[in-house]
XYZ file of N, CA and C in Angstrom:
495
model
N 126.870 147.690 127.703
C 127.048 146.585 128.252
C 128.060 145.517 127.751
N 128.512 145.102 128.116
C 129.471 143.985 127.353
C 129.765 142.882 128.241
N 129.900 141.448 127.225
C 129.764 140.296 128.161
C 130.704 139.846 129.199
N 131.685 141.181 128.806
C 132.974 140.925 130.209
C 132.440 141.667 131.280
N 131.584 142.672 131.368
C 131.038 143.055 132.216
C 130.015 143.034 132.845
N 129.199 142.048 132.043
C 127.985 141.859 132.652
C 127.557 140.318 131.879
N 127.151 139.280 132.594
C 126.936 139.345 134.247
C 128.212 138.777 134.799
N 128.148 139.855 136.219
C 129.530 139.738 136.734
C 129.811 138.463 137.826
N 130.520 138.115 138.502
C 131.115 137.198 139.424
C 129.891 137.208 140.366
N 129.411 138.320 140.857
C 128.490 138.729 142.026
C 127.283 138.619 141.626
N 126.826 138.669 140.385
C 125.820 138.948 139.859
C 125.294 137.056 139.703
N 125.923 136.411 139.098
C 125.990 135.281 138.751
C 125.861 134.024 140.418
N 126.654 134.960 141.110
C 126.511 134.163 142.777
C 125.164 134.572 143.208
N 124.803 135.882 143.258
C 123.957 136.083 143.859
C 122.244 135.391 143.106
N 122.222 135.218 141.896
C 121.436 134.391 141.164
C 121.254 132.847 141.343
N 122.384 131.967 142.010
C 122.542 131.006 142.063
C 122.013 130.904 143.648
N 122.426 131.890 144.404
C 122.188 131.707 145.929
C 120.752 131.925 145.747
N 119.803 132.771 145.307
C 118.527 133.589 145.025
C 117.800 132.257 144.775
N 118.324 131.301 143.536
C 117.832 129.992 143.489
C 117.637 129.047 144.166
N 118.613 128.505 145.085
C 118.820 127.804 146.226
C 118.349 127.937 147.188
N 118.384 129.501 147.676
C 117.335 129.789 148.637
C 116.451 130.013 148.719
N 115.401 130.180 147.348
C 114.032 130.335 147.279
C 113.486 128.681 147.530
N 114.207 127.631 147.041
C 114.162 126.286 146.683
C 113.922 125.548 148.132
N 115.029 126.251 149.277
C 115.372 125.463 150.142
C 114.111 126.219 151.258
N 113.549 127.818 151.330
C 113.126 128.204 151.975
C 111.578 127.417 151.729
N 111.018 127.322 150.542
C 110.299 126.299 150.266
C 109.920 124.676 150.971
N 111.356 124.255 150.808
C 111.128 122.773 151.547
C 111.130 122.872 153.041
N 112.097 123.584 153.352
C 112.665 123.757 154.994
C 110.893 124.032 155.858
N 109.658 124.998 154.937
C 108.541 124.614 155.489
C 108.171 123.303 156.184
N 108.069 122.010 155.361
C 107.688 121.067 155.595
C 108.405 120.937 157.303
N 109.457 121.234 157.353
C 110.051 121.296 158.916
C 109.885 122.521 159.537
N 108.762 123.097 159.053
C 108.186 124.413 160.166
C 109.606 125.337 160.300
N 110.408 125.332 159.668
C 111.918 125.923 159.615
C 111.893 127.233 158.095
N 112.115 128.320 158.452
C 112.678 129.600 157.455
C 114.151 129.470 157.727
N 114.859 130.057 156.436
C 116.126 130.010 156.376
C 116.719 130.824 157.341
N 116.429 131.239 158.054
C 117.079 132.220 159.191
C 117.075 131.009 160.475
N 115.794 130.504 160.437
C 115.932 129.712 161.520
C 116.589 128.097 161.294
N 116.617 127.855 160.427
C 117.696 127.091 159.822
C 119.355 127.449 159.825
N 119.255 128.576 159.806
C 120.923 129.069 159.727
C 121.295 129.160 161.024
N 120.214 129.298 162.139
C 120.082 129.503 163.750
C 120.939 127.982 164.346
N 119.802 127.184 163.763
C 120.085 125.690 164.192
C 121.489 124.993 163.906
N 121.935 125.762 162.234
C 123.115 125.072 161.721
C 123.883 125.540 162.532
N 124.071 126.652 162.636
C 125.580 127.416 163.627
C 125.381 127.281 164.892
N 125.087 126.673 165.402
C 124.337 125.927 167.111
C 124.741 125.377 167.153
N 124.018 123.856 166.221
C 124.572 122.879 166.215
C 126.152 122.596 165.824
N 126.465 123.274 164.736
C 128.506 123.147 164.558
C 128.784 123.928 165.416
N 128.296 124.898 166.421
C 129.097 125.656 167.295
C 128.415 125.993 168.061
N 128.416 124.963 169.647
C 127.325 125.750 170.413
C 127.991 126.340 171.568
N 126.934 126.837 172.087
C 127.506 128.485 173.128
C 127.187 129.295 172.156
N 127.275 129.670 170.939
C 127.195 130.836 170.008
C 125.998 131.718 170.701
N 125.574 133.052 170.692
C 125.038 133.973 171.106
C 123.941 134.329 169.513
N 122.944 134.807 169.932
C 122.282 134.941 168.645
C 122.727 136.210 167.786
N 123.747 137.145 168.369
C 124.266 138.085 167.667
C 125.550 137.670 166.901
N 126.031 136.674 167.388
C 127.046 136.038 166.667
C 127.063 135.116 165.575
N 125.330 134.076 165.910
C 124.913 133.747 164.426
C 124.351 135.188 163.649
N 123.801 135.918 163.564
C 123.128 136.744 162.968
C 124.482 137.414 161.982
N 125.484 137.826 163.106
C 126.892 137.896 162.177
C 127.548 136.796 161.127
N 127.358 135.853 161.406
C 127.726 134.412 160.402
C 126.657 134.395 159.577
N 125.442 134.875 159.805
C 124.488 134.212 158.685
C 124.392 135.702 157.720
N 124.729 136.691 158.139
C 124.530 138.119 157.356
C 123.184 138.543 157.369
N 122.556 138.441 158.553
C 121.179 139.085 158.893
C 121.299 139.521 159.747
N 120.253 140.756 159.898
C 120.308 141.525 161.324
C 120.302 140.829 162.401
N 120.406 141.807 163.418
C 120.335 140.562 165.401
C 119.247 140.865 165.314
N 117.892 141.411 164.900
C 116.817 141.284 165.275
C 116.175 140.181 164.290
N 116.634 140.142 163.269
C 115.684 139.011 162.483
C 116.283 137.967 163.191
N 117.417 137.595 163.409
C 118.122 136.012 164.273
C 117.259 136.417 165.375
N 117.344 137.043 166.296
C 116.309 136.937 167.489
C 114.982 136.770 167.192
N 114.147 136.735 166.440
C 113.134 136.345 166.533
C 113.122 134.856 165.628
N 114.317 134.299 164.597
C 114.497 133.278 164.607
C 114.969 132.299 165.881
N 115.596 132.523 166.610
C 115.969 132.162 167.737
C 115.032 131.922 169.046
N 114.085 132.709 168.907
C 113.450 132.989 170.088
C 112.101 131.696 169.387
N 111.486 131.872 167.849
C 110.965 130.461 167.518
C 111.533 129.255 168.132
N 112.578 128.806 167.573
C 113.520 127.675 167.842
C 113.327 127.288 169.203
N 113.674 128.244 170.411
C 113.124 128.404 171.613
C 111.804 127.808 171.924
N 111.231 128.123 171.489
C 109.755 127.784 171.378
C 109.462 126.882 171.139
N 110.139 125.918 170.164
C 109.746 124.584 169.785
C 110.642 123.997 170.552
N 111.165 124.300 171.550
C 112.158 123.139 172.035
C 113.596 122.769 171.254
N 113.797 123.271 170.135
C 115.274 123.187 169.919
C 116.216 123.744 169.494
N 115.986 124.623 170.330
C 117.225 125.388 171.071
C 116.939 125.808 172.544
N 118.050 125.998 173.274
C 118.344 126.611 174.586
C 119.104 127.537 174.939
N 118.690 128.464 175.822
C 119.755 129.609 176.158
C 120.210 129.109 177.205
N 121.523 129.631 178.095
C 122.220 129.423 178.986
C 122.821 130.527 179.094
N 123.085 131.152 180.259
C 123.892 132.390 180.590
C 125.567 132.305 179.794
N 126.056 133.248 179.437
C 127.573 132.977 179.267
C 128.102 132.889 180.427
N 129.174 132.268 180.444
C 129.908 131.486 181.450
C 130.986 133.361 182.359
N 130.844 134.132 181.148
C 131.831 135.167 181.618
C 131.102 136.852 181.581
N 129.852 136.805 180.625
C 129.056 137.796 180.439
C 127.803 137.614 180.884
N 127.400 138.897 181.484
C 126.040 139.043 182.206
C 125.339 139.046 180.960
N 125.430 140.148 180.398
C 124.974 140.584 178.924
C 124.233 139.757 177.808
N 124.951 138.815 177.890
C 125.057 137.367 176.662
C 124.508 136.005 177.008
N 123.587 135.588 176.290
C 123.206 134.153 176.669
C 124.083 133.365 175.824
N 124.079 131.981 175.982
C 124.762 131.150 174.689
C 123.601 130.296 174.557
N 123.569 130.008 172.724
C 122.623 128.884 172.710
C 123.158 127.742 172.911
N 122.274 126.622 172.626
C 122.797 125.406 172.371
C 121.184 124.438 171.721
N 121.842 123.791 170.975
C 120.470 122.321 170.067
C 120.075 121.809 171.299
N 119.077 121.278 171.486
C 118.277 120.154 172.232
C 118.481 118.959 171.291
N 118.255 118.072 171.760
C 118.098 116.643 171.390
C 117.467 116.828 169.850
N 116.094 117.417 170.443
C 114.943 117.350 169.148
C 115.795 118.220 168.162
N 116.233 119.415 168.450
C 116.834 120.418 167.536
C 118.061 119.685 166.443
N 119.155 118.750 167.335
C 119.583 118.271 166.293
C 119.023 117.336 165.331
N 118.136 116.711 166.024
C 117.141 115.617 164.590
C 116.784 116.598 163.913
N 116.293 117.505 163.959
C 115.995 118.775 162.962
C 116.603 118.854 162.153
N 117.718 119.553 162.800
C 118.951 119.819 162.009
C 119.425 118.986 161.048
N 119.736 118.015 161.612
C 119.745 116.496 160.884
C 118.915 116.940 159.240
N 117.735 116.315 159.421
C 116.939 116.382 158.326
C 116.636 117.685 157.467
N 117.166 118.762 158.205
C 117.111 119.551 157.743
C 118.433 119.851 156.823
N 119.469 119.451 156.896
C 120.817 119.395 156.106
C 120.335 118.807 155.056
N 119.667 117.226 156.073
C 119.503 116.750 153.867
C 118.744 117.302 153.103
N 117.619 118.063 153.336
C 116.921 118.601 152.111
C 118.329 119.874 151.307
N 119.160 120.796 152.225
C 119.605 121.218 151.771
C 121.008 120.632 151.011
N 121.057 119.084 151.389
C 121.909 118.315 150.374
C 121.800 118.123 149.285
N 120.183 117.916 149.621
C 119.443 117.261 148.172
C 119.624 118.502 146.913
N 118.842 119.331 147.394
C 118.672 120.489 146.938
C 120.271 121.118 146.197
N 120.965 121.313 146.912
C 122.681 121.564 146.290
C 122.294 120.890 145.295
N 122.663 119.267 145.617
C 122.927 117.860 144.564
C 122.098 118.251 143.569
N 121.089 118.631 143.466
C 119.835 118.819 141.934
C 120.592 120.110 141.347
N 121.088 121.085 141.561
C 121.260 122.199 141.760
C 122.540 122.037 141.097
N 123.261 121.044 140.879
C 124.658 121.204 140.592
C 124.857 119.908 139.725
N 122.957 119.082 139.570
C 123.684 117.745 138.940
C 124.171 117.579 137.217
N 123.846 118.702 136.681
C 123.960 119.003 135.273
C 125.736 119.058 135.261
N 125.916 119.285 136.030
C 127.938 119.429 136.520
C 128.488 118.440 136.318
N 129.904 118.116 135.666
C 130.401 116.839 136.021
C 130.671 116.951 137.750
N 131.225 115.839 137.862
C 131.706 116.046 139.344
C 132.924 116.678 139.181
N 133.657 116.459 138.720
C 134.887 117.426 138.916
C 134.780 118.921 139.191
N 133.956 119.695 137.792
C 133.325 120.841 138.116
C 132.500 121.350 138.973
N 131.857 120.221 139.930
C 130.929 120.637 140.651
C 132.144 120.263 141.954
N 132.777 120.616 142.193
C 134.048 120.059 143.347
C 134.856 121.546 142.945
N 135.080 121.858 142.200
C 135.918 123.069 141.827
C 135.033 124.079 142.202
N 133.942 123.722 141.706
C 132.873 125.225 142.034
C 133.008 125.745 143.792
N 132.778 123.881 144.181
C 132.540 124.674 145.621
C 133.847 124.779 146.523
N 134.921 124.086 145.843
C 135.981 124.715 146.302
C 136.561 126.207 146.223
N 136.200 126.867 145.336
C 136.391 128.210 144.608
C 135.162 128.987 145.928
N 133.958 128.387 145.701
C 132.607 129.182 146.653
C 133.634 129.326 148.062
N 134.000 128.232 148.389
C 134.684 128.015 149.691
C 135.531 129.127 150.241
N 136.915 129.192 149.461
C 137.653 129.837 149.263
C 137.504 131.335 149.173
N 136.419 132.031 148.909
C 135.587 133.267 148.605
C 135.346 133.200 149.817
N 134.198 132.803 150.396
C 133.689 132.787 151.589
C 134.633 132.843 153.215
N 135.580 131.728 152.547
C 136.497 131.955 153.768
C 137.419 132.915 154.262
N 137.844 133.911 152.681
C 138.431 135.054 152.796
C 137.254 136.407 153.572
N 136.022 136.243 152.927
C 135.091 137.486 153.086
C 134.353 136.946 154.177
N 134.237 135.900 155.125
C 133.067 135.582 156.416
C 133.819 134.676 156.835
N 135.056 133.897 157.289
C 135.326 133.284 157.523
C 134.868 132.184 158.730
N 133.902 133.254 159.456
C 132.722 133.095 160.857
C 131.976 132.375 160.422
N 131.763 132.156 159.192
C 130.165 131.540 158.302
C 130.538 130.204 158.334
N 131.682 129.642 158.309
C 132.430 128.336 157.957
C 132.291 127.438 158.832
N 132.503 126.284 159.198
C 132.636 125.262 160.073
C 134.016 125.693 160.705
N 133.924 125.909 162.456
C 135.142 126.464 162.854
C 136.668 125.524 162.718
N 137.367 126.350 161.980
C 138.983 125.467 162.281
C 139.035 124.831 161.266
N 138.203 125.450 159.970
C 138.286 124.053 158.627
C 138.982 125.145 158.013
N 140.119 125.034 157.578
C 140.723 125.627 155.829
C 140.248 124.798 154.490
N 140.310 125.791 153.853
C 139.923 124.941 152.632
C 140.405 123.879 152.329
N 142.263 124.182 152.528
C 142.939 123.018 152.025
C 142.665 121.742 153.315
N 142.007 122.166 154.118
C 141.696 121.012 155.242
C 140.124 119.941 154.985
N 139.692 120.901 153.727
C 138.241 119.928 153.381
C 138.552 118.874 152.653
N 137.871 117.722 153.250
C 137.869 116.679 152.486
C 137.510 116.292 151.168
N 137.702 115.846 150.076
C 137.229 115.656 149.019
C 136.172 115.387 148.949
N 135.123 114.696 149.802
C 133.955 114.723 149.403
C 133.155 115.224 149.841
N 133.439 115.997 150.378
C 132.692 117.105 150.979
C 132.653 118.483 149.940
N 133.941 118.505 149.602
C 133.804 119.223 147.931
C 132.588 119.273 146.731
N 132.497 117.419 147.242
C 131.787 117.202 145.649
C 129.774 117.739 146.304
N 129.780 118.114 147.474
C 128.512 118.173 147.420
C 127.619 117.483 147.867
N 127.884 115.992 148.234
C 127.389 115.034 148.047
C 127.359 114.735 149.892
N 128.411 114.971 150.874
C 128.099 115.202 152.377
C 127.062 115.974 152.723
N 127.220 117.012 152.907
C 126.734 118.270 153.227
C 126.538 119.675 152.707
N 125.678 120.242 152.765
C 125.207 121.468 151.859
C 126.644 122.690 152.240
């Protein structure tokens, strides 16, 4: 193997993801959340009315895993289900008031972990990294991002990682 082949961008991105996800998973335990539950809550807060299957696709997990996460959140009173307005087979998910509050606390944890992970980078490098990752995800899985926001529309403070994860 040569340095030009290994480590690849995918490997480096995977390592970064594993590091941040591991830390996030450990710290979310204080809020009684798993990563899948945090993703379900995050997507439901940002895009009310999604189905569990929609959230699974956006999060890159199986429908079964997301179903378990959603059921846990419903049992805790953080999400509620409502019938879909046009499909009898689908249910829409909405965050409750408490779900919004827990989501805000979880976002703060995620933001702190992201800031810590990139703290050794100059602010300009951190902003560049975030912008480039955003553009890649925007092309590969645009549904996983906030609806209707394109990378060129992202506010500069959001690119630094200081606002939201």
